[in-house]
Short mmCIF file of C-alpha atoms and ligand atoms in Angstrom, two decimals:
data_model
loop_
_atom_site.label_atom_id
_atom_site.label_comp_id
_atom_site.label_asym_id
_atom_site.label_seq_id
_atom_site.Cartn_x
_atom_site.Cartn_y
_atom_site.Cartn_z
CA MET A 1 106.49 129.46 82.40
CA ARG A 2 106.69 131.48 85.79
CA LEU A 3 104.86 129.46 88.46
CA ALA A 4 103.92 130.10 91.84
CA LYS A 5 106.85 129.10 94.02
CA ARG A 6 104.36 127.29 96.15
CA VAL A 7 103.40 124.87 93.30
CA ASN A 8 107.27 123.96 93.12
CA ARG A 9 107.48 122.89 96.72
CA ILE A 10 105.31 119.92 95.73
CA SER A 11 105.88 117.26 93.09
CA VAL A 12 104.00 114.52 91.56
CA SER A 13 106.01 111.52 92.80
CA PRO A 14 108.70 110.54 90.32
CA THR A 15 108.33 106.95 91.78
CA LEU A 16 104.61 106.98 90.62
CA ALA A 17 106.10 107.02 87.31
CA VAL A 18 106.25 103.27 87.48
CA LEU A 19 102.60 102.94 87.58
CA MET A 20 102.08 105.11 84.58
CA GLU A 21 104.35 102.72 82.74
CA ALA A 22 102.04 99.92 83.92
CA GLU A 23 99.24 101.72 82.52
CA LYS A 24 100.89 102.11 78.92
CA LEU A 25 101.81 98.61 78.74
CA LYS A 26 98.24 97.60 79.58
CA ALA A 27 97.05 100.00 76.65
CA ARG A 28 99.36 97.94 74.39
CA GLY A 29 97.58 94.98 75.38
CA VAL A 30 100.44 93.48 77.64
CA ASP A 31 98.85 91.22 80.70
CA VAL A 32 100.19 93.19 83.42
CA VAL A 33 99.34 91.77 87.18
CA ASP A 34 98.62 95.39 88.69
CA PHE A 35 99.29 95.37 92.45
CA GLY A 36 99.16 99.06 92.23
CA PRO A 37 95.81 100.26 92.79
CA GLY A 38 94.80 101.92 95.90
CA GLU A 39 91.32 101.34 95.84
CA PRO A 40 88.94 98.66 96.17
CA ASP A 41 88.22 96.47 92.91
CA PHE A 42 84.60 95.72 94.26
CA THR A 43 81.68 97.96 92.64
CA THR A 44 79.65 100.38 94.52
CA PRO A 45 76.70 98.41 96.22
CA GLU A 46 73.51 98.79 94.10
CA HIS A 47 71.58 100.58 96.95
CA ILE A 48 74.03 103.48 96.78
CA LYS A 49 73.97 103.73 93.08
CA GLU A 50 69.96 103.52 92.92
CA ALA A 51 70.03 106.67 95.33
CA ALA A 52 72.25 108.70 93.03
CA VAL A 53 69.79 107.70 89.94
CA GLU A 54 67.05 108.79 92.04
CA ALA A 55 68.48 112.23 92.79
CA LEU A 56 69.08 112.75 89.15
CA ARG A 57 65.55 111.74 88.44
CA GLN A 58 64.27 114.05 91.17
CA ASN A 59 66.61 116.90 89.50
CA LYS A 60 68.66 117.17 92.85
CA THR A 61 71.29 118.66 90.27
CA LYS A 62 71.65 122.09 91.74
CA TYR A 63 74.00 123.70 94.45
CA THR A 64 73.87 122.56 97.87
CA PRO A 65 75.20 124.18 100.99
CA THR A 66 79.01 124.42 100.85
CA ALA A 67 79.27 122.08 104.01
CA GLY A 68 76.99 119.57 102.03
CA ILE A 69 73.23 118.79 102.59
CA ALA A 70 72.05 118.87 106.25
CA PRO A 71 70.55 115.21 106.16
CA LEU A 72 74.16 114.14 104.94
CA ARG A 73 76.32 116.13 107.73
CA GLU A 74 73.44 114.45 110.38
CA ALA A 75 74.13 111.04 109.09
CA VAL A 76 77.86 111.39 109.04
CA CYS A 77 77.59 112.15 112.79
CA ASN A 78 75.18 109.51 113.34
CA TRP A 79 76.97 106.96 111.53
CA HIS A 80 80.37 107.74 113.28
CA LYS A 81 78.75 107.79 116.46
CA ARG A 82 77.25 104.32 116.04
CA GLU A 83 80.28 102.96 114.36
CA LEU A 84 83.25 104.67 116.13
CA GLY A 85 81.69 105.87 119.51
CA SER A 86 82.24 109.69 118.67
CA SER A 87 79.71 112.28 119.73
CA TYR A 88 79.66 114.84 117.04
CA GLU A 89 76.86 117.62 115.96
CA PRO A 90 76.05 118.75 112.30
CA ALA A 91 77.69 121.73 113.14
CA GLU A 92 80.82 120.03 113.68
CA CYS A 93 80.81 118.28 110.25
CA ILE A 94 81.29 119.29 106.88
CA ILE A 95 81.21 117.06 103.48
CA ASN A 96 84.60 117.53 101.20
CA VAL A 97 85.27 116.14 97.81
CA GLY A 98 86.90 113.39 99.08
CA GLY A 99 89.04 112.69 102.13
CA LYS A 100 92.19 114.01 100.61
CA HIS A 101 90.17 117.32 100.19
CA SER A 102 89.31 116.97 103.80
CA ILE A 103 92.90 116.99 104.73
CA PHE A 104 94.06 119.65 102.26
CA ASN A 105 91.43 121.99 103.77
CA ALA A 106 92.09 121.16 107.39
CA VAL A 107 95.97 121.51 106.90
CA ASN A 108 95.53 124.79 105.11
CA VAL A 109 93.60 126.57 107.55
CA LEU A 110 95.89 125.46 110.39
CA ILE A 111 99.21 125.54 109.11
CA GLU A 112 101.37 128.62 108.42
CA GLU A 113 104.83 128.84 107.00
CA GLY A 114 107.61 127.40 109.44
CA ASP A 115 104.99 125.32 111.06
CA GLU A 116 105.83 121.56 111.73
CA VAL A 117 103.75 118.74 111.24
CA ILE A 118 104.91 115.40 112.67
CA ILE A 119 104.19 112.40 110.25
CA PRO A 120 105.09 108.95 111.03
CA ALA A 121 106.86 107.27 108.04
CA PRO A 122 105.98 105.07 105.74
CA TYR A 123 103.32 107.68 105.25
CA TRP A 124 100.44 108.19 102.49
CA VAL A 125 102.32 110.12 99.91
CA SER A 126 99.84 112.98 99.98
CA PHE A 127 100.48 114.09 103.70
CA PRO A 128 104.02 115.63 103.41
CA ASP A 129 103.03 117.25 99.98
CA ILE A 130 99.92 118.93 101.42
CA VAL A 131 101.67 120.30 104.59
CA LYS A 132 104.50 121.69 102.33
CA LEU A 133 101.95 123.32 99.91
CA ALA A 134 100.68 125.26 102.83
CA GLY A 135 104.07 126.36 103.80
CA GLY A 136 104.62 123.93 106.95
CA GLU A 137 107.50 121.66 107.29
CA PRO A 138 106.79 117.49 107.48
CA VAL A 139 108.94 116.22 110.32
CA PHE A 140 109.06 112.26 109.92
CA VAL A 141 109.08 109.70 112.53
CA LYS A 142 110.37 106.66 111.20
CA THR A 143 108.46 103.43 112.41
CA GLU A 144 110.04 100.02 112.13
CA ALA A 145 109.05 96.79 109.98
CA ALA A 146 110.01 94.67 113.18
CA ASP A 147 107.35 96.45 115.27
CA GLY A 148 104.69 96.24 112.62
CA PHE A 149 105.33 99.78 111.36
CA ARG A 150 103.18 100.91 114.56
CA ALA A 151 103.89 104.57 115.48
CA HIS A 152 104.66 105.26 119.28
CA ALA A 153 104.14 108.08 121.35
CA ARG A 154 107.43 108.17 122.71
CA GLN A 155 108.93 108.55 119.23
CA ILE A 156 106.68 111.66 118.47
CA GLU A 157 107.23 113.20 121.72
CA ALA A 158 111.00 113.18 120.72
CA ALA A 159 109.95 114.80 117.54
CA ILE A 160 107.79 117.98 119.11
CA THR A 161 109.57 121.45 118.96
CA PRO A 162 107.88 124.58 119.75
CA ARG A 163 106.88 124.80 116.12
CA THR A 164 104.93 121.65 116.04
CA ARG A 165 101.40 122.41 115.28
CA MET A 166 99.77 119.18 114.48
CA VAL A 167 100.56 115.18 114.35
CA ILE A 168 98.89 113.04 111.60
CA ILE A 169 97.84 109.62 112.39
CA ASN A 170 96.69 107.01 109.63
CA SER A 171 95.50 103.85 111.05
CA PRO A 172 95.24 101.52 109.28
CA ASN A 173 97.95 102.59 107.55
CA ASN A 174 98.64 103.12 103.88
CA PRO A 175 101.27 101.87 102.75
CA THR A 176 102.12 99.58 105.76
CA GLY A 177 98.66 98.07 106.86
CA ALA A 178 99.85 99.13 110.27
CA VAL A 179 97.19 99.81 112.96
CA ILE A 180 97.87 101.58 116.31
CA PRO A 181 96.51 99.76 119.19
CA PRO A 182 93.86 102.22 121.16
CA ASP A 183 96.27 102.33 124.39
CA GLU A 184 99.13 103.54 122.22
CA PHE A 185 96.87 106.10 120.29
CA GLU A 186 95.47 107.38 123.70
CA ARG A 187 99.18 108.02 124.51
CA ILE A 188 99.44 109.98 121.41
CA TYR A 189 96.43 111.87 122.21
CA ASP A 190 97.61 112.73 125.60
CA LEU A 191 100.60 114.22 124.10
CA CYS A 192 99.06 116.05 121.77
CA ARG A 193 96.55 117.32 124.59
CA LYS A 194 99.56 118.45 126.71
CA HIS A 195 101.38 120.35 124.25
CA GLU A 196 98.31 121.85 122.68
CA ILE A 197 98.79 120.12 118.98
CA TRP A 198 96.21 119.01 116.85
CA LEU A 199 95.83 115.35 116.26
CA MET A 200 94.72 114.81 112.64
CA THR A 201 92.98 111.11 112.32
CA ASP A 202 92.76 110.02 108.98
CA GLU A 203 90.42 106.95 109.19
CA CYS A 204 90.15 106.46 105.70
CA TYR A 205 90.59 102.56 106.30
CA SER A 206 88.75 102.11 109.58
CA HIS A 207 86.68 99.61 108.72
CA PHE A 208 89.27 97.23 107.12
CA THR A 209 91.04 95.42 110.15
CA TYR A 210 92.13 91.92 110.68
CA GLY A 211 92.33 89.46 113.65
CA ALA A 212 92.37 91.42 116.89
CA ALA A 213 92.55 94.87 115.34
CA LYS A 214 89.29 96.57 115.36
CA PRO A 215 87.76 99.71 113.63
CA TYR A 216 88.60 102.51 116.41
CA SER A 217 88.33 106.25 116.59
CA ILE A 218 90.28 108.28 119.13
CA ALA A 219 87.57 110.66 118.86
CA SER A 220 85.38 108.07 121.07
CA ILE A 221 87.45 109.61 123.96
CA ASN A 222 85.41 111.82 126.01
CA GLY A 223 86.34 115.68 125.88
CA SER A 224 88.77 114.68 122.75
CA LYS A 225 87.01 117.19 120.49
CA PRO A 226 89.25 120.33 121.35
CA HIS A 227 92.11 118.40 119.95
CA VAL A 228 90.95 116.31 117.56
CA ILE A 229 90.42 116.31 113.68
CA VAL A 230 88.78 113.25 112.13
CA ILE A 231 89.19 112.84 108.49
CA GLY A 232 86.75 110.24 107.00
CA SER A 233 86.33 109.02 103.56
CA LEU A 234 83.66 106.82 101.88
CA SER A 235 85.95 106.05 98.96
CA LYS A 236 87.16 102.78 100.63
CA THR A 237 84.47 101.50 103.08
CA PHE A 238 81.89 101.67 100.55
CA ALA A 239 83.78 101.26 97.43
CA MET A 240 83.02 104.74 96.21
CA THR A 241 86.68 106.18 95.18
CA GLY A 242 85.21 108.13 91.91
CA TRP A 243 82.27 109.66 93.88
CA ARG A 244 84.73 112.04 95.90
CA ILE A 245 82.95 112.33 99.24
CA GLY A 246 84.93 112.61 102.28
CA TYR A 247 84.21 114.34 105.73
CA THR A 248 85.77 116.43 108.56
CA LEU A 249 84.58 116.23 112.17
CA ALA A 250 86.47 118.95 114.18
CA PRO A 251 85.61 121.75 116.42
CA LYS A 252 82.91 124.27 114.98
CA PRO A 253 85.46 127.25 114.57
CA LEU A 254 87.60 125.01 112.44
CA ILE A 255 84.73 123.67 110.46
CA ASP A 256 83.79 127.34 109.83
CA ALA A 257 87.22 127.93 108.41
CA VAL A 258 86.87 124.86 106.47
CA ASN A 259 83.68 126.01 104.88
CA LYS A 260 84.93 129.65 104.07
CA LEU A 261 87.91 127.96 102.19
CA GLN A 262 85.67 125.46 100.22
CA SER A 263 83.24 128.24 99.55
CA GLN A 264 85.79 129.85 97.56
CA SER A 265 87.38 126.65 95.94
CA THR A 266 85.50 123.52 95.12
CA SER A 267 82.11 124.88 96.85
CA ASN A 268 79.66 121.97 97.71
CA PRO A 269 80.63 118.30 96.59
CA THR A 270 78.68 116.75 93.54
CA SER A 271 74.72 117.02 94.71
CA ILE A 272 73.95 113.45 93.37
CA ALA A 273 77.02 111.85 95.10
CA GLN A 274 76.01 113.28 98.54
CA TYR A 275 72.59 111.63 97.90
CA ALA A 276 74.25 108.40 97.34
CA ALA A 277 76.66 108.90 100.45
CA LEU A 278 73.49 109.61 102.33
CA ALA A 279 72.00 106.06 101.27
CA ALA A 280 75.59 104.72 102.06
CA LEU A 281 75.41 105.96 105.64
CA THR A 282 72.01 105.14 106.59
CA GLY A 283 71.49 101.93 104.47
CA SER A 284 72.75 98.40 104.83
CA MET A 285 76.46 97.70 105.44
CA ASP A 286 76.33 94.16 104.49
CA SER A 287 79.10 94.78 101.70
CA VAL A 288 81.58 95.85 104.26
CA PRO A 289 81.85 92.26 105.90
CA LEU A 290 81.91 90.70 102.32
CA MET A 291 84.60 92.73 101.19
CA LEU A 292 86.51 92.55 104.38
CA ALA A 293 86.49 88.42 104.37
CA GLU A 294 87.82 88.82 100.81
CA TYR A 295 90.26 90.94 101.86
CA ALA A 296 91.32 88.83 104.70
CA ARG A 297 91.74 85.53 102.38
CA ARG A 298 93.87 87.62 99.84
CA ARG A 299 96.02 88.94 102.81
CA THR A 300 96.85 85.64 103.83
CA ARG A 301 97.74 84.54 100.29
CA ILE A 302 100.06 87.35 99.39
CA LEU A 303 101.49 87.17 102.85
CA ALA A 304 102.61 83.55 102.31
CA GLY A 305 103.91 84.32 98.78
CA LEU A 306 105.79 87.25 99.61
CA ARG A 307 107.35 85.47 102.60
CA ALA A 308 108.35 82.55 100.53
CA ILE A 309 110.77 84.73 98.55
CA ALA A 310 114.41 84.26 100.05
CA GLY A 311 115.61 87.27 101.92
CA VAL A 312 112.12 88.93 101.83
CA THR A 313 110.31 90.07 105.03
CA CYS A 314 106.95 91.08 105.08
CA ALA A 315 105.18 92.63 108.50
CA GLU A 316 102.03 91.33 109.01
CA PRO A 317 99.47 94.02 107.89
CA SER A 318 96.76 94.38 110.54
CA GLY A 319 94.37 96.85 108.52
CA ALA A 320 94.11 98.23 104.98
CA PHE A 321 94.46 96.27 102.03
CA TYR A 322 98.12 96.64 101.34
CA ALA A 323 101.36 94.40 101.94
CA PHE A 324 104.62 96.25 102.47
CA PRO A 325 107.67 93.59 102.20
CA ASP A 326 111.04 94.58 103.07
CA MET A 327 113.10 93.82 99.53
CA SER A 328 116.48 95.39 100.61
CA ALA A 329 118.37 91.91 100.74
CA ARG A 330 117.12 91.54 97.08
CA LEU A 331 118.42 94.89 95.87
CA GLY A 332 121.79 95.16 94.25
CA GLU A 333 123.50 95.08 90.86
CA GLY A 334 121.42 97.10 88.58
CA MET A 335 118.53 97.39 91.20
CA ALA A 336 120.07 99.92 93.57
CA ASP A 337 116.72 100.92 95.07
CA SER A 338 113.20 99.76 95.40
CA THR A 339 112.12 102.30 92.26
CA ALA A 340 114.68 100.20 90.18
CA LEU A 341 113.44 96.78 91.48
CA ALA A 342 109.70 97.82 90.70
CA ARG A 343 110.92 98.94 86.85
CA GLN A 344 112.62 95.64 86.42
CA LEU A 345 109.68 93.92 87.84
CA LEU A 346 107.47 95.67 85.22
CA GLU A 347 109.76 94.98 82.28
CA ARG A 348 110.75 91.45 83.00
CA GLN A 349 107.59 90.00 84.56
CA SER A 350 104.90 92.81 83.90
CA VAL A 351 103.91 93.09 87.65
CA ALA A 352 103.36 96.45 88.71
CA VAL A 353 103.96 97.55 92.10
CA VAL A 354 104.37 100.84 94.09
CA PRO A 355 107.98 101.60 95.22
CA GLY A 356 108.76 102.17 99.02
CA ASP A 357 110.50 105.51 98.27
CA ALA A 358 107.31 107.28 97.22
CA PHE A 359 105.93 106.53 100.85
CA GLY A 360 109.46 107.56 103.05
CA ALA A 361 110.67 103.87 103.17
CA PRO A 362 113.14 103.17 100.59
CA GLY A 363 113.83 99.19 100.14
CA CYS A 364 110.35 98.29 100.31
CA LEU A 365 107.50 97.83 97.72
CA ARG A 366 103.91 98.06 98.31
CA PHE A 367 101.48 95.61 96.76
CA SER A 368 97.77 96.46 96.93
CA TYR A 369 95.54 93.23 97.51
CA ALA A 370 92.79 94.76 96.02
CA THR A 371 92.76 92.53 93.23
CA SER A 372 91.28 88.98 92.63
CA ILE A 373 92.89 86.06 94.20
CA GLU A 374 93.82 84.37 90.81
CA ARG A 375 95.68 87.85 89.70
CA ILE A 376 97.57 87.71 93.10
CA ASP A 377 98.53 83.99 92.53
CA GLU A 378 99.68 84.90 88.92
CA GLY A 379 101.54 87.88 90.33
CA LEU A 380 103.10 85.67 92.75
CA ARG A 381 104.16 83.00 90.21
CA ARG A 382 105.82 85.77 88.17
CA LEU A 383 107.84 87.23 91.23
CA ALA A 384 108.95 83.66 92.00
CA SER A 385 110.31 83.28 88.85
CA PHE A 386 111.91 86.79 88.89
CA PHE A 387 113.56 86.03 92.19
CA SER A 388 114.02 82.17 90.86
CA VAL A 389 112.86 80.60 93.86
CA ALA A 390 110.65 77.58 94.18
CA ALA A 391 107.88 79.57 95.87
CA SER A 392 104.36 78.05 95.42
CA ALA A 393 101.62 80.73 95.59
CA LYS A 394 98.98 78.12 96.22
N1 PLP B 401 93.92 108.69 103.51
C1 PLP B 401 94.75 107.61 102.78
C2 PLP B 401 95.74 107.44 104.04
C3 PLP B 401 94.63 107.37 101.63
O1 PLP B 401 95.13 106.23 101.31
C4 PLP B 401 93.62 107.83 100.88
C5 PLP B 401 93.55 107.19 99.36
O2 PLP B 401 94.10 106.48 98.85
C6 PLP B 401 93.01 109.17 101.32
C7 PLP B 401 93.14 109.44 102.54
C8 PLP B 401 92.13 109.56 100.25
O3 PLP B 401 90.97 109.26 99.48
P1 PLP B 401 89.77 109.80 98.95
O4 PLP B 401 90.39 111.32 98.73
O5 PLP B 401 89.48 108.90 97.96
O6 PLP B 401 88.82 109.92 100.12
#
């Protein structure tokens, strides 16, 4: 079949095939300990679900404006102002079909053939492919495990060329959990302003931070609007991955361009999901600290278990719900890379993880701890037995 060239520029990550294998095993009844999911294991809070049911009852099942219902755009601006200190107006906000869609739209209205987009690595898998689909070139800046995988302004500066159009920062980061401290984030912003480059900030995990790290948005800086694109998602904060609601906050001309693109593709996000999102952003956020406390407990447990494996190092994740250990010391015969290691873990111990190759970090594995503490313990027991260490998961 002759497919358009643009679609051949991107791929379904071959390494994610390991997770598909895990699904097949589960379907056959195998007891797989699944550290794969990039989504909360918690359910959507009741008042959010109720709002969707009520919207259904009231027949709010028609098209809405492409950019989303007016009260939701307003609620996003108010929520972002309250939680993260920005100052956007509804005209500077559009509701999209999940945060991935927000990134897809903004990249597609800004990036042209040959434009370069700087992305710190390890990176979330979709960033480079979305850039490539738009004709741009991802330029990776490697961050170091020893430094907690935090991106630095000086590295980004070294990667800037006359073709650089955008820098994408994802803090807290998927897959590493790294959180960029506000002063460093501001240095990155200063660079973008100086070089007239867009700073796209993916705040998908904003409310899941641990220890000294706190929710932070670069959009809280006065006067930052002309250079910043905020990407937000309700998926993780409110355990709403399936509802597909994300948003973009940016200067009005950019929002208008995204609106035009969206009007010729998805049109509005699902109407009843928008009413649910409105309830999420205007209602109680009690579920968030509860989820966070549970993630924090699991994080301690999984870090201890992973670090107990001889040769394995694991930077402490300051945010999100992933641990990203460096397994390179345990690679070798029959397990040349982390994809091979992940495959062996699945075959021999029925433990599913995502290989670091998928995120531009060969040698690492991503463990999601969005799973119960009991399953984490069971997974750690299996890992200990796989690596033949007397690590105690408890
Ligand atoms: N950004 C990052 C870093 C993510 O990890 C994800 C989802 O895993 C998203 C954005 C998109 O989430 P959604 O499209 O569900 O809003």
